[in-house]
């Protein structure tokens, strides 16, 4: 059995999950990555996607996050999400609204850097929408 470590998922509104887990998968800005007990400390930004955690008791937790930071330390892992919603609460209309908002951000961007950043978010949300449809 895999060794467990402390994991917390926090949004600006509340603490969504505080549990002993054996594995966490995070949508990092440079790609998806997994963390287990004893992982080397590091800090990463996150892109929109799904954080998946497997509890010590075998229960699975999945949350849609829209950016934030993942902090891995000797004491465990903390995800500070800009926005986090349980996947069970996500439906097609929610993702469609997120995509519409991101499209408006692209159109409203004041600089090319801002436009490219908004396009990246839009692309990531579209990928997430396709992944949800396929599952």
Coordinates of C-alpha atoms in Angstrom, one line a residue, residues 3-134:
X3 CA 2.4 5.8 1.8
X4 CA -0.1 8.7 2.6
X5 CA 0.7 12.4 3.0
X6 CA -1.4 15.4 3.9
X7 CA -3.1 17.2 1.0
X8 CA -5.2 20.4 1.1
X9 CA -7.1 22.1 -1.7
X10 CA -8.0 25.7 -1.0
X11 CA -10.0 28.2 -3.0
X12 CA -10.5 31.9 -2.0
X13 CA -14.0 31.0 -0.7
X14 CA -13.1 27.9 1.4
X15 CA -11.1 24.8 2.2
X16 CA -12.5 22.2 -0.2
X17 CA -10.5 19.2 0.9
X18 CA -8.1 18.3 3.7
X19 CA -7.2 14.6 3.7
X20 CA -4.5 12.0 3.9
X21 CA -3.9 10.9 0.3
X22 CA -1.6 8.5 -1.5
X23 CA -1.5 10.3 -4.9
X24 CA -2.4 13.7 -6.4
X25 CA -2.5 14.6 -10.1
X26 CA -2.3 18.3 -10.9
X27 CA -2.7 20.3 -14.2
X28 CA 0.6 22.2 -14.1
X29 CA 1.2 25.1 -16.4
X30 CA 4.0 23.0 -18.0
X31 CA 1.9 19.8 -18.1
X32 CA 0.1 17.4 -15.8
X33 CA 2.2 16.0 -12.9
X34 CA 1.7 13.5 -10.1
X35 CA 2.8 13.8 -6.5
X36 CA 3.2 11.0 -4.0
X37 CA 4.6 10.8 -0.4
X38 CA 8.2 11.9 -0.1
X39 CA 8.1 13.9 -3.3
X40 CA 10.8 16.6 -3.6
X41 CA 9.7 20.1 -2.6
X42 CA 8.7 22.4 -5.4
X43 CA 6.2 25.1 -6.4
X44 CA 4.2 25.2 -9.7
X45 CA 1.6 27.3 -11.3
X46 CA -1.5 25.6 -12.6
X47 CA -3.6 25.9 -15.7
X48 CA -7.3 25.2 -15.9
X49 CA -7.9 21.5 -15.5
X50 CA -8.8 18.7 -13.0
X51 CA -7.0 18.1 -9.7
X52 CA -7.4 14.4 -8.8
X53 CA -6.6 13.0 -5.4
X54 CA -6.8 9.4 -4.1
X55 CA -7.5 9.2 -0.4
X56 CA -5.8 6.7 1.9
X57 CA -9.2 4.9 2.2
X58 CA -9.4 4.6 -1.6
X59 CA -12.0 7.3 -2.2
X60 CA -11.4 9.6 -5.2
X61 CA -11.7 13.4 -5.3
X62 CA -11.8 15.4 -8.5
X63 CA -12.0 19.2 -8.7
X64 CA -12.0 21.5 -11.7
X65 CA -9.5 24.3 -11.0
X66 CA -9.0 27.5 -13.0
X67 CA -5.4 28.3 -12.2
X68 CA -3.5 28.8 -9.0
X69 CA -0.4 27.3 -7.4
X70 CA 0.6 23.8 -6.2
X71 CA 3.1 23.8 -3.3
X72 CA 4.8 20.5 -2.4
X73 CA 6.8 20.5 0.9
X74 CA 8.2 18.0 3.4
X75 CA 4.9 18.3 5.3
X76 CA 2.6 17.5 2.4
X77 CA 1.0 19.4 -0.5
X78 CA -1.3 22.4 -0.8
X79 CA -3.1 23.5 -3.9
X80 CA -4.2 27.2 -3.8
X81 CA -6.7 27.4 -6.6
X82 CA -8.0 30.7 -8.1
X83 CA -11.3 28.8 -8.5
X84 CA -12.2 25.2 -7.6
X85 CA -15.4 23.3 -8.1
X86 CA -16.1 19.6 -7.4
X87 CA -16.3 17.7 -10.8
X88 CA -19.7 16.3 -9.7
X89 CA -21.0 19.9 -9.8
X90 CA -19.7 20.6 -13.3
X91 CA -22.0 20.3 -16.3
X92 CA -21.7 21.2 -20.0
X93 CA -23.3 24.6 -19.5
X94 CA -20.8 25.6 -16.9
X95 CA -17.8 24.8 -19.1
X96 CA -19.6 26.5 -22.0
X97 CA -19.9 29.6 -19.9
X98 CA -16.2 29.4 -18.9
X99 CA -15.3 29.2 -22.6
X100 CA -17.5 32.2 -23.5
X101 CA -15.9 34.2 -20.7
X102 CA -12.4 33.2 -21.9
X103 CA -13.4 34.2 -25.5
X104 CA -14.5 37.6 -24.2
X105 CA -11.1 37.9 -22.4
X106 CA -9.3 37.3 -25.8
X107 CA -11.5 40.0 -27.5
X108 CA -11.0 42.5 -24.7
X109 CA -7.2 42.0 -24.2
X110 CA -5.4 45.4 -24.3
X111 CA -2.0 44.0 -25.3
X112 CA -0.6 41.1 -27.4
X113 CA 0.8 39.4 -24.2
X114 CA -2.6 39.6 -22.5
X115 CA -4.3 38.3 -25.7
X116 CA -1.9 35.3 -25.9
X117 CA -2.5 34.5 -22.2
X118 CA -6.2 34.6 -22.7
X119 CA -5.9 32.4 -25.8
X120 CA -4.0 29.9 -23.8
X121 CA -6.7 29.7 -21.1
X122 CA -9.4 29.4 -23.9
X123 CA -7.4 26.6 -25.5
X124 CA -7.1 24.8 -22.1
X125 CA -10.8 25.1 -21.4
X126 CA -11.7 23.8 -24.8
X127 CA -9.4 20.8 -24.2
X128 CA -11.1 20.2 -20.8
X129 CA -14.6 20.4 -22.5
X130 CA -13.5 17.8 -25.0
X131 CA -12.1 15.6 -22.3
X132 CA -15.4 15.8 -20.3
X133 CA -17.4 14.9 -23.4
X134 CA -15.2 11.9 -24.0

